[in-house]
Amino acid sequence: MNKQESLDHQTFGRLSKIYSIALGAIALFSIGSQFFIQKYLNSQIDDSRIINISGRQRMLSQKISKDILVLCHLEDEESKIQYASDLESTLDLWKESHEVLLQYNESVQKKNRDSSEIRKMFSVLEPYFQNILQSSTEVLNLVKNDSIDTIALKTNLDTVLLNEPLFLEQMNAVVFQYDKDAKQKVSSLKRIEYLLFCIIILILVSEFFLLFRPAAIRIKKTISNLLISQEKAESMASRTEVLRKIQEENVQELLTLTKAINQTLLYARVDKAGLVIDLGERFGKLLQVDQDNKQKSLADLMRLNEVQKSRLLELISQNKGGVFNEEFELQIVANQKIWLDVSIYTVFKESGKSERLVLCSDISKRKEAQNEVERLNAKQYKEKEELQKSNASQIVEAQEEERKRIAKEIHDSIGQMLTALKFNIESINLKNIEKAGQKIEGLKKVSKDLIQGIRMATFNLTPPELKDYGIPIALQKMARELSKLTGKNIIFENKSNFEQRFDTLVETNLYRVTQEAVNNAIKYANSDYVMISVNHSNSILSIIIDDNGDGFDIDSIPSKPKNNAEGGMGLFFMKERMNYIDGRIFINSIPGEGSRITLNYSI
């Protein structure tokens, strides 16, 4: 026996070492090659993004030229404002993309990669970029200040039109150079992959001749030793018969043990028809039957109903070697029921016949506890359903209040200004030039106030930037527009250059909660400074809204307000929106020291 164990340990020990060395070498080399290839692939992703940004720069430069050309020939003030806003957004994106390209070139240089050609191209490109940017900014300032300096407008327009073709030509060269560099990287990656493939084939061939072939020879010797061991085992089989007789003697001892079990377990032995062969003493007392119950059906003794009786007999008759388990309800006396967990085993005898061993355990208390748990779960589900109905009612009520607020703003401000505009127009007397001029100046002011009111009333609608560009751009636009409309210092900062997109539902709720936090800071906290910052890690997107307003006592705000008069409806719906998208909201505020709202969403 010791020799056989020693042989097993020696054989499998050697095989384990061989396979560990072989598979370990392949695994380490594969992991290393994958790490190297993935590094190249990540670089390719950066290259494709930079090529896209470079191509977009060409489109933006053309759009800037078109917008400036239109602005220089427009006379309608409303159209000028619209084109000026569009030009300002385009300039910001153009300038930001140019800075991204410059930063990318710097990072390439730091990674010890040759970027001298690209840097030379950007050196040539920089004067054209600055000329277009400076002239476009001056045109934008002239339009915003309502300046009618035709000479200045024409000078700046000529500068843009002169530099724009040069910028396009140089930008084309930059895009082609980026594309050339990317193709060179792909070619290098192909050569590396071919080299890695050859090395792996060489490793496999070396392992075959140096490891697996010697191992096969040793296994052949081991099998020969096993055949010798088989002959020894056959001789030991003859001794097994002697041990069997000893086992029969042990059966007698088991009978004694059976008597003890008879006093403690709920069991019965039945044939395949369900007739009782032997009934345990304790089981008989529980069923309140006599011990002489042979050739009686166990199902009848257990006083089961017809359905349960048929099921028990079916399990007994169909059991041919497996173990069946099921629960049955018994009525032992009037108005007293118990639950039994019944397990049925097939016992095969030496003669070839078989019988069924039925083991039972009283699970009445467990059933009572289970029914109580089900009752409590049903109660909890009902309470949760009522809570959801209540929340839905609060949301509908808030939506109705929002509609009323928008209608009231339109009626009270925009409607009154339109009425005033109508009366002022009707009262103009063209015969009195001086008074007519004064009336027209008043109409200009009313029109300006009307435009401001319409912007304020419609600002809460979802901006197109949210759908087109995502959360950072939409929040940046919101901060910029609110600063203009309210005169407050509202700042946006994308600290980690977050650009990832989410589902429309997630982006809308994040935008609405941020918008609600900023509006609360302006309307109720009397804040004149609000900071919106976006940051992210590999797993969390975080949006933080800080203000220097009056602050409030968090403990005084009810967790679930009943109506608007009670207060806290805005905070309640902010929490509901974050819960709806599986996000988290943290509210920190100290009276007199401002507030901080933090929104966290898992990426």
C-alpha positions as MATLAB code, in Angstrom:
seq = 'MNKQESLDHQTFGRLSKIYSIALGAIALFSIGSQFFIQKYLNSQIDDSRIINISGRQRMLSQKISKDILVLCHLEDEESKIQYASDLESTLDLWKESHEVLLQYNESVQKKNRDSSEIRKMFSVLEPYFQNILQSSTEVLNLVKNDSIDTIALKTNLDTVLLNEPLFLEQMNAVVFQYDKDAKQKVSSLKRIEYLLFCIIILILVSEFFLLFRPAAIRIKKTISNLLISQEKAESMASRTEVLRKIQEENVQELLTLTKAINQTLLYARVDKAGLVIDLGERFGKLLQVDQDNKQKSLADLMRLNEVQKSRLLELISQNKGGVFNEEFELQIVANQKIWLDVSIYTVFKESGKSERLVLCSDISKRKEAQNEVERLNAKQYKEKEELQKSNASQIVEAQEEERKRIAKEIHDSIGQMLTALKFNIESINLKNIEKAGQKIEGLKKVSKDLIQGIRMATFNLTPPELKDYGIPIALQKMARELSKLTGKNIIFENKSNFEQRFDTLVETNLYRVTQEAVNNAIKYANSDYVMISVNHSNSILSIIIDDNGDGFDIDSIPSKPKNNAEGGMGLFFMKERMNYIDGRIFINSIPGEGSRITLNYSI';
ca = [
       0.000    0.000    0.000;
       2.803    2.401    0.841;
       4.513    1.597   -2.432;
       1.318    2.297   -4.389;
       0.843    5.659   -2.629;
       4.471    6.509   -3.307;
       3.999    5.700   -7.001;
       0.867    7.870   -7.227;
       2.564   10.781   -5.536;
       5.661   10.471   -7.687;
       3.755   10.160  -10.984;
       1.240   12.934  -10.424;
       3.842   15.111   -8.763;
       6.008   14.997  -11.876;
       3.014   15.576  -14.171;
       1.891   18.549  -12.098;
       5.315   20.159  -12.328;
       5.536   19.544  -16.093;
       2.074   20.982  -16.814;
       2.670   23.884  -14.417;
       5.907   24.807  -16.180;
       4.407   24.420  -19.679;
       1.138   26.214  -19.037;
       2.850   28.844  -16.909;
       5.284   29.723  -19.680;
       2.478   30.015  -22.242;
       0.295   31.988  -19.835;
       3.033   34.444  -18.879;
       4.011   35.013  -22.482;
       0.343   35.404  -23.541;
      -0.363   37.867  -20.753;
       2.737   39.879  -21.584;
       1.905   39.964  -25.286;
      -1.696   40.968  -24.560;
      -0.501   43.782  -22.314;
       1.809   45.021  -25.055;
      -0.879   44.778  -27.776;
      -3.526   46.447  -25.602;
      -1.135   49.325  -25.018;
      -0.856   49.797  -28.785;
      -4.636   49.524  -29.219;
      -5.256   52.193  -26.577;
      -2.851   54.457  -28.454;
      -4.872   53.807  -31.640;
      -8.080   54.863  -29.856;
      -6.442   58.171  -28.903;
      -5.271   58.651  -32.516;
      -8.793   58.117  -33.916;
     -10.227   60.621  -31.453;
      -7.584   63.246  -32.380;
      -8.215   62.705  -36.105;
     -11.941   63.271  -35.530;
     -11.244   66.471  -33.572;
      -8.875   67.700  -36.315;
     -11.518   67.079  -38.969;
     -14.104   68.883  -36.862;
     -11.790   71.950  -36.673;
     -12.085   72.365  -40.450;
     -15.889   72.320  -40.256;
     -15.940   74.776  -37.339;
     -13.637   77.252  -39.123;
     -15.975   77.245  -42.122;
     -18.997   77.693  -39.858;
     -17.320   80.668  -38.128;
     -16.704   82.336  -41.507;
     -20.315   81.752  -42.539;
     -21.752   83.108  -39.259;
     -19.566   86.260  -39.418;
     -20.515   86.821  -43.049;
     -24.226   86.544  -42.132;
     -23.841   88.835  -39.070;
     -22.204   91.564  -41.186;
     -25.239   91.671  -43.515;
     -28.116   91.125  -41.067;
     -30.313   94.040  -40.023;
     -32.889   92.220  -37.876;
     -31.868   92.557  -34.183;
     -33.415   89.285  -33.066;
     -31.641   87.331  -35.812;
     -28.360   89.078  -34.935;
     -28.693   87.973  -31.300;
     -29.413   84.413  -32.377;
     -26.438   84.265  -34.795;
     -24.189   85.971  -32.236;
     -25.053   83.316  -29.639;
     -24.409   80.575  -32.185;
     -21.062   82.173  -33.158;
     -20.006   82.440  -29.511;
     -20.737   78.733  -28.873;
     -18.867   77.755  -32.059;
     -15.823   79.876  -31.093;
     -15.705   78.288  -27.636;
     -15.823   74.773  -29.081;
     -13.246   75.674  -31.796;
     -10.861   77.148  -29.251;
     -11.340   74.241  -26.843;
     -10.670   71.678  -29.622;
      -7.505   73.557  -30.653;
      -6.229   73.435  -27.062;
      -6.992   69.666  -26.911;
      -4.853   69.114  -30.025;
      -1.985   71.154  -28.537;
      -2.184   69.189  -25.272;
      -2.165   65.924  -27.218;
       1.007   66.961  -29.065;
       2.651   67.797  -25.725;
       1.678   64.397  -24.303;
       3.091   62.639  -27.378;
       6.416   64.461  -26.877;
       6.486   63.425  -23.202;
       5.992   59.782  -24.206;
       9.249   59.922  -26.204;
       7.409   59.742  -29.505;
       8.432   61.892  -32.429;
       5.966   64.765  -32.886;
       8.349   67.281  -34.464;
       6.529   67.271  -37.815;
       3.153   67.901  -36.197;
       4.618   70.612  -33.977;
       6.025   72.386  -37.041;
       2.607   72.242  -38.705;
       0.922   73.721  -35.636;
       3.584   76.456  -35.537;
       2.560   77.407  -39.095;
      -1.142   77.019  -38.201;
      -1.043   79.132  -35.020;
      -0.971   82.638  -36.666;
      -3.979   81.776  -38.866;
      -5.860   80.458  -35.829;
      -5.093   83.547  -33.724;
      -6.057   85.931  -36.554;
      -9.418   84.219  -37.084;
     -10.073   83.989  -33.317;
      -9.188   87.645  -32.665;
     -11.223   88.974  -35.597;
     -14.209   86.761  -34.736;
     -14.114   87.908  -31.117;
     -14.017   91.571  -32.186;
     -17.001   91.039  -34.531;
     -18.890   89.349  -31.686;
     -18.139   92.268  -29.328;
     -19.292   94.805  -31.929;
     -22.571   92.940  -32.414;
     -23.173   92.568  -28.669;
     -22.539   96.322  -28.110;
     -24.937   97.171  -30.956;
     -22.046   98.861  -32.779;
     -22.598   99.896  -36.403;
     -18.939  100.429  -37.220;
     -19.044   99.214  -40.802;
     -15.328   99.725  -41.385;
     -14.360   97.643  -38.348;
     -16.815   94.909  -39.309;
     -15.486   94.770  -42.890;
     -11.853   94.757  -41.692;
     -12.440   91.807  -39.380;
     -14.524   90.022  -42.005;
     -11.726   90.388  -44.554;
      -9.201   89.082  -42.001;
     -11.317   85.967  -41.350;
     -11.948   85.308  -45.047;
      -8.230   85.743  -45.780;
      -6.971   83.389  -43.060;
      -9.725   80.764  -43.249;
      -8.491   79.070  -46.515;
      -4.922   79.059  -45.166;
      -6.157   77.526  -41.925;
      -8.078   74.828  -43.878;
      -5.061   73.992  -46.014;
      -2.749   73.622  -43.009;
      -5.412   71.696  -41.071;
      -5.679   69.213  -43.958;
      -1.934   68.638  -43.702;
      -2.284   68.034  -39.959;
      -5.091   65.469  -40.467;
      -3.069   63.646  -43.141;
      -0.018   63.574  -40.850;
      -2.103   62.150  -37.975;
      -3.490   59.523  -40.361;
       0.009   58.650  -41.585;
       1.257   58.209  -38.000;
      -1.719   55.969  -37.166;
      -1.058   53.745  -40.193;
       2.597   53.395  -39.201;
       1.491   52.238  -35.733;
      -0.824   49.615  -37.270;
       2.015   48.305  -39.438;
       4.304   48.088  -36.386;
       1.599   46.232  -34.471;
       1.208   43.692  -37.281;
       4.943   42.958  -37.286;
       4.905   42.534  -33.508;
       1.953   40.132  -33.686;
       3.706   37.982  -36.287;
       6.807   37.891  -34.083;
       4.763   36.904  -31.008;
       3.013   34.162  -33.007;
       6.347   32.689  -34.076;
       7.650   32.772  -30.504;
       4.528   30.942  -29.202;
       4.935   28.224  -31.879;
       8.591   27.857  -30.877;
       7.610   27.529  -27.200;
       5.011   24.838  -28.015;
       7.491   22.811  -30.088;
      10.143   23.115  -27.369;
       7.667   22.002  -24.671;
       6.664   18.993  -26.768;
      10.221   17.688  -27.125;
      11.561   18.772  -23.727;
       8.512   18.168  -21.478;
       5.572   16.226  -22.891;
       7.458   13.502  -24.774;
       9.591   12.528  -21.722;
       6.404   12.663  -19.609;
       4.640   10.232  -21.991;
       7.497    7.751  -21.631;
       7.295    7.930  -17.838;
       3.468    7.468  -17.939;
       3.939    4.302  -19.997;
       6.195    2.895  -17.299;
       3.654    3.889  -14.661;
       0.852    2.000  -16.451;
       3.008   -1.134  -16.435;
       3.379   -0.801  -12.682;
      -0.400   -0.368  -12.362;
      -1.046   -3.628  -14.198;
       1.162   -5.390  -11.698;
      -0.816   -3.760   -8.916;
      -4.077   -5.003  -10.498;
      -2.942   -8.590  -10.137;
      -2.279   -7.977   -6.461;
      -5.731   -6.451   -6.109;
      -7.406   -9.570   -7.518;
      -5.706  -11.646   -4.873;
      -7.053   -9.284   -2.270;
     -10.599   -9.767   -3.624;
     -10.630  -13.339   -2.345;
     -10.071  -11.997    1.116;
     -13.069   -9.710    0.685;
     -15.448  -12.685    0.934;
     -14.166  -13.379    4.398;
     -14.855   -9.783    5.317;
     -18.423  -10.089    3.993;
     -19.234  -12.813    6.479;
     -17.922  -10.621    9.217;
     -20.247   -7.925    7.900;
     -23.265  -10.209    8.338;
     -22.394  -10.554   11.960;
     -22.390   -6.773   12.208;
     -25.950   -6.751   10.850;
     -27.109   -8.391   14.032;
     -25.640   -5.526   15.934;
     -27.544   -3.149   13.680;
     -30.788   -4.824   14.679;
     -30.100   -3.850   18.235;
     -29.507   -0.318   17.059;
     -32.817   -0.439   15.165;
     -34.685   -0.993   18.400;
     -33.200    2.192   19.793;
     -34.136    4.069   16.626;
     -37.662    2.670   16.912;
     -38.085    4.643   20.121;
     -36.819    7.960   18.753;
     -37.549    8.306   14.995;
     -40.783    8.638   13.003;
     -40.335    5.908   10.406;
     -42.120    3.102    8.617;
     -41.120    0.322    6.232;
     -43.548   -0.304    3.390;
     -43.627   -2.306    0.165;
     -44.007   -0.789   -3.300;
     -47.817   -0.814   -2.920;
     -47.629    1.307    0.231;
     -48.599   -1.508    2.645;
     -46.918   -1.324    6.045;
     -44.179   -3.871    6.751;
     -43.005   -2.283   10.004;
     -44.111    0.847   11.852;
     -41.936    2.672   14.348;
     -43.212    2.806   17.893;
     -43.059    6.582   18.148;
     -44.691    6.979   14.714;
     -47.503    4.659   15.831;
     -48.153    6.771   18.950;
     -48.262    9.930   16.869;
     -50.798    8.368   14.471;
     -52.689    6.833   17.442;
     -52.761    3.329   15.915;
     -51.868   -0.095   17.248;
     -48.553   -1.780   16.530;
     -50.205   -4.630   14.622;
     -50.599   -2.753   11.335;
     -49.073   -5.078    8.779;
     -50.735   -5.194    5.372;
     -52.451   -1.863    6.060;
     -51.908    1.157    3.821;
     -49.645    3.820    5.319;
     -51.718    6.501    3.577;
     -54.855    5.298    5.403;
     -53.072    5.212    8.769;
     -51.884    8.809    8.240;
     -55.531    9.874    7.526;
     -54.618   11.902    4.461;
     -57.173   13.432    2.118;
     -57.678   11.854   -1.293;
     -55.263   14.132   -3.130;
     -52.433   13.657   -0.627;
     -53.128    9.925   -0.388;
     -52.785    9.508   -4.160;
     -49.574   11.564   -4.133;
     -47.974    9.502   -1.343;
     -48.833    6.175   -3.012;
     -47.492    7.532   -6.317;
     -44.149    8.455   -4.729;
     -43.888    5.047   -3.049;
     -44.711    3.052   -6.195;
     -42.482    5.054   -8.546;
     -39.434    5.129   -6.256;
     -36.799    2.862   -7.818;
     -33.601    3.951   -6.148;
     -33.762    7.705   -5.705;
     -34.754    9.792   -2.711;
     -38.132   11.583   -2.764;
     -39.055   14.322   -0.348;
     -42.391   16.084    0.120;
     -44.508   17.739    2.808;
     -47.909   16.404    3.944;
     -50.581   17.759    6.297;
     -52.095   15.263    8.784;
     -55.145   15.585   10.997;
     -54.319   13.412   14.010;
     -57.300   14.428   16.181;
     -60.303   16.690   15.739;
     -59.273   20.299   14.942;
     -55.583   19.436   15.391;
     -53.325   19.238   12.350;
     -49.613   18.705   11.982;
     -47.164   18.963    9.053;
     -44.700   16.159    8.316;
     -41.644   16.317    6.034;
     -41.696   12.845    4.434;
     -38.572   11.311    2.811;
     -38.818    8.006    0.920;
     -35.763    5.780    0.352;
     -35.538    2.516   -1.595;
     -33.737   -0.295    0.221;
     -32.564   -3.226   -1.924;
     -32.199   -6.619   -0.246;
     -29.730   -9.320   -1.075;
     -32.530  -11.477   -2.491;
     -33.209   -8.865   -5.153;
     -36.424   -7.591   -3.630;
     -36.808   -4.026   -2.411;
     -38.831   -2.110    0.132;
     -39.380    1.552    0.953;
     -38.134    3.302    4.078;
     -40.335    6.280    4.971;
     -38.687    8.796    7.353;
     -40.734   11.688    8.751;
     -39.996   14.798   10.768;
     -42.473   17.131   12.440;
     -42.263   20.569   10.779;
     -45.428   22.106   12.214;
     -43.579   24.913   13.995;
     -41.559   25.678   10.865;
     -44.772   25.864    8.833;
     -46.307   28.232   11.360;
     -43.211   30.438   11.159;
     -43.288   30.279    7.346;
     -46.949   31.307    7.258;
     -46.164   34.191    9.613;
     -43.301   35.304    7.376;
     -45.590   35.190    4.321;
     -48.183   37.247    6.203;
     -45.577   39.833    7.187;
     -44.216   39.936    3.614;
     -47.703   40.509    2.268;
     -48.220   43.284    4.800;
     -44.864   44.854    3.912;
     -45.660   44.621    0.178;
     -49.003   46.319    0.760;
     -47.340   49.110    2.759;
     -44.727   49.554    0.012;
     -47.484   49.677   -2.617;
     -49.317   52.352   -0.613;
     -46.062   54.322   -0.316;
     -45.507   54.143   -4.075;
     -49.063   55.334   -4.692;
     -48.470   58.227   -2.314;
     -45.196   59.134   -4.060;
     -46.893   58.968   -7.447;
     -49.605   61.290   -6.169;
     -46.952   63.746   -4.922;
     -45.192   63.656   -8.305;
     -48.439   64.330  -10.185;
     -49.212   67.178   -7.806;
     -45.737   68.667   -8.363;
     -46.157   68.406  -12.131;
     -49.487   70.221  -11.878;
     -47.890   72.933   -9.728;
     -45.109   73.328  -12.309;
     -47.707   73.763  -15.077;
     -49.547   76.356  -12.988;
     -46.268   78.188  -12.320;
     -45.385   78.335  -16.027;
     -48.928   79.504  -16.897;
     -48.769   82.159  -14.177;
     -45.383   83.427  -15.430;
     -46.708   83.682  -18.990;
     -49.898   85.409  -17.870;
     -48.402   87.767  -15.281;
     -45.225   88.855  -17.062;
     -45.269   87.976  -20.752;
     -49.017   88.609  -21.155;
     -48.850   91.998  -19.467;
     -45.808   93.032  -21.504;
     -47.557   92.016  -24.744;
     -50.586   94.075  -23.728;
     -48.356   97.064  -22.951;
     -46.579   96.582  -26.275;
     -49.945   96.586  -28.112;
     -51.181   99.788  -26.394;
     -47.851  101.580  -26.993;
     -47.933  100.693  -30.689;
     -51.523  101.895  -31.023;
     -50.723  105.180  -29.245;
     -47.890  106.156  -31.635;
     -48.719  109.331  -33.527;
     -46.460  109.624  -36.553;
     -47.353  113.275  -36.938;
     -45.607  114.067  -33.664;
     -42.080  112.903  -34.492;
     -40.579  113.680  -31.057;
     -43.195  111.771  -29.068;
     -43.166  108.987  -31.640;
     -39.395  108.622  -31.097;
     -39.921  108.415  -27.332;
     -42.642  105.803  -27.849;
     -40.332  103.735  -30.064;
     -37.572  103.845  -27.425;
     -40.117  102.600  -24.881;
     -41.155   99.840  -27.281;
     -37.509   98.741  -27.550;
     -37.277   98.400  -23.770;
     -40.601   96.506  -23.562;
     -39.450   94.203  -26.387;
     -36.166   93.543  -24.566;
     -38.032   92.768  -21.335;
     -40.413   90.531  -23.277;
     -37.519   88.541  -24.779;
     -35.983   88.237  -21.294;
     -39.305   86.992  -19.866;
     -39.762   84.419  -22.620;
     -36.227   83.129  -22.050;
     -36.863   82.830  -18.319;
     -40.212   81.057  -18.869;
     -38.802   78.533  -21.360;
     -35.376   78.002  -19.791;
     -36.600   75.043  -17.684;
     -37.309   73.039  -20.852;
     -34.743   70.387  -21.801;
     -31.901   72.055  -23.773;
     -30.838   70.515  -27.131;
     -27.228   70.342  -25.851;
     -28.287   67.576  -23.415;
     -29.434   65.359  -26.281;
     -26.581   66.219  -28.641;
     -23.503   66.463  -26.364;
     -24.440   65.074  -22.910;
     -24.353   66.252  -19.307;
     -21.137   68.423  -19.214;
     -22.023   70.610  -22.210;
     -25.663   70.969  -21.082;
     -24.642   72.020  -17.561;
     -22.070   74.457  -18.983;
     -24.773   76.017  -21.169;
     -27.178   76.177  -18.198;
     -24.582   77.967  -16.035;
     -23.780   80.463  -18.780;
     -27.443   81.244  -19.573;
     -28.469   81.544  -15.914;
     -25.578   83.938  -15.310;
     -26.867   86.147  -18.121;
     -30.531   85.948  -17.079;
     -30.108   86.410  -13.314;
     -26.919   88.487  -13.091;
     -25.560   85.960  -10.555;
     -22.037   84.542  -10.654;
     -22.745   80.950  -11.748;
     -19.619   78.958  -12.685;
     -19.252   75.512  -14.273;
     -16.070   73.408  -14.074;
     -15.441   69.981  -15.633;
     -12.509   68.944  -13.437;
     -11.866   65.527  -14.997;
     -12.842   66.337  -18.628;
     -15.810   63.953  -18.391;
     -17.365   63.180  -21.806;
     -19.128   59.812  -21.354;
     -22.771   59.501  -22.457;
     -25.574   57.775  -20.545;
     -29.109   56.670  -21.272;
     -31.474   59.593  -22.044;
     -33.457   58.908  -18.843;
     -30.305   59.076  -16.683;
     -28.980   62.273  -18.318;
     -32.396   63.999  -18.053;
     -32.760   63.215  -14.335;
     -29.178   64.279  -13.528;
     -29.753   67.543  -15.434;
     -33.116   68.200  -13.702;
     -31.766   67.555  -10.199;
     -28.789   69.883  -10.857;
     -31.146   72.508  -12.308;
     -33.422   72.266   -9.245;
     -30.426   72.660   -6.895;
     -29.199   75.786   -8.755;
     -32.709   77.303   -8.883;
     -33.158   76.712   -5.139;
     -29.832   78.426   -4.440;
     -30.889   81.481   -6.500;
     -34.578   81.744   -5.512;
     -34.665   80.694   -1.865;
     -31.075   80.933   -0.550;
     -30.365   84.416   -1.996;
     -27.046   83.153   -3.375;
     -24.957   85.410   -5.598;
     -22.297   82.716   -6.240;
     -22.990   79.132   -7.374;
     -20.298   76.613   -8.375;
     -21.195   73.513  -10.465;
     -18.320   71.032  -10.674;
     -18.186   67.656  -12.471;
     -15.665   64.981  -11.532;
     -15.440   61.244  -12.129;
     -13.433   58.118  -11.369;
     -13.522   54.674  -12.978;
     -16.789   53.835  -11.215;
     -18.472   57.075  -10.037;
     -19.683   60.286  -11.696;
     -19.971   63.101   -9.135;
     -21.769   66.438   -9.653;
     -21.355   68.998   -6.829;
     -23.388   72.226   -6.493;
     -21.950   74.723   -3.957;
     -23.522   78.086   -3.074;
     -22.827   80.896   -0.605;
     -26.483   81.501    0.251;
     -28.437   81.587    3.502;
     -28.343   77.789    4.029;
     -31.005   75.893    6.001;
     -31.486   73.426    8.844;
     -31.688   69.978    7.261;
     -33.446   68.490   10.317;
     -36.302   70.976    9.945;
     -37.161   69.750    6.423;
     -39.689   66.839    6.492;
     -38.523   63.690    4.738;
     -41.855   63.462    2.909;
     -43.753   66.778    2.780;
     -47.532   66.611    2.430;
     -47.883   69.741    0.299;
     -46.025   72.802   -1.014;
     -46.990   74.867    2.016;
     -45.116   72.516    4.313;
     -41.867   73.054    2.306;
     -39.230   70.650    1.099;
     -41.029   69.485   -2.070;
     -38.016   70.369   -4.250;
     -35.600   68.349   -2.090;
     -38.097   65.457   -1.951;
     -38.367   65.198   -5.739;
     -34.593   65.562   -6.131;
     -34.220   62.466   -3.927;
     -36.971   60.634   -5.827;
     -35.313   61.340   -9.187;
     -31.917   60.043   -7.952;
     -33.548   56.923   -6.455;
     -35.310   56.322   -9.779;
     -31.972   56.026  -11.642;
     -30.251   54.150   -8.752;
     -28.152   57.202   -7.865;
     -27.367   58.831   -4.526;
     -27.782   62.408   -3.282;
     -26.052   63.991   -0.293;
     -27.297   67.307    1.139;
     -25.112   69.386    3.471;
     -26.118   72.837    4.665;
     -25.410   75.152    7.608;
     -27.652   78.186    8.223;
     -25.768   81.333    7.204;
     -22.869   79.418    5.578;
     -24.332   78.105    2.301;
     -25.144   74.632    1.016;
     -23.565   71.745   -0.880;
     -25.539   69.210   -2.955;
     -23.604   66.136   -4.137;
     -24.976   63.766   -6.812;
     -23.266   60.385   -7.299;
     -24.070   57.969  -10.156;
     -22.369   54.638  -10.826;
     -20.690   54.539  -14.258;
];
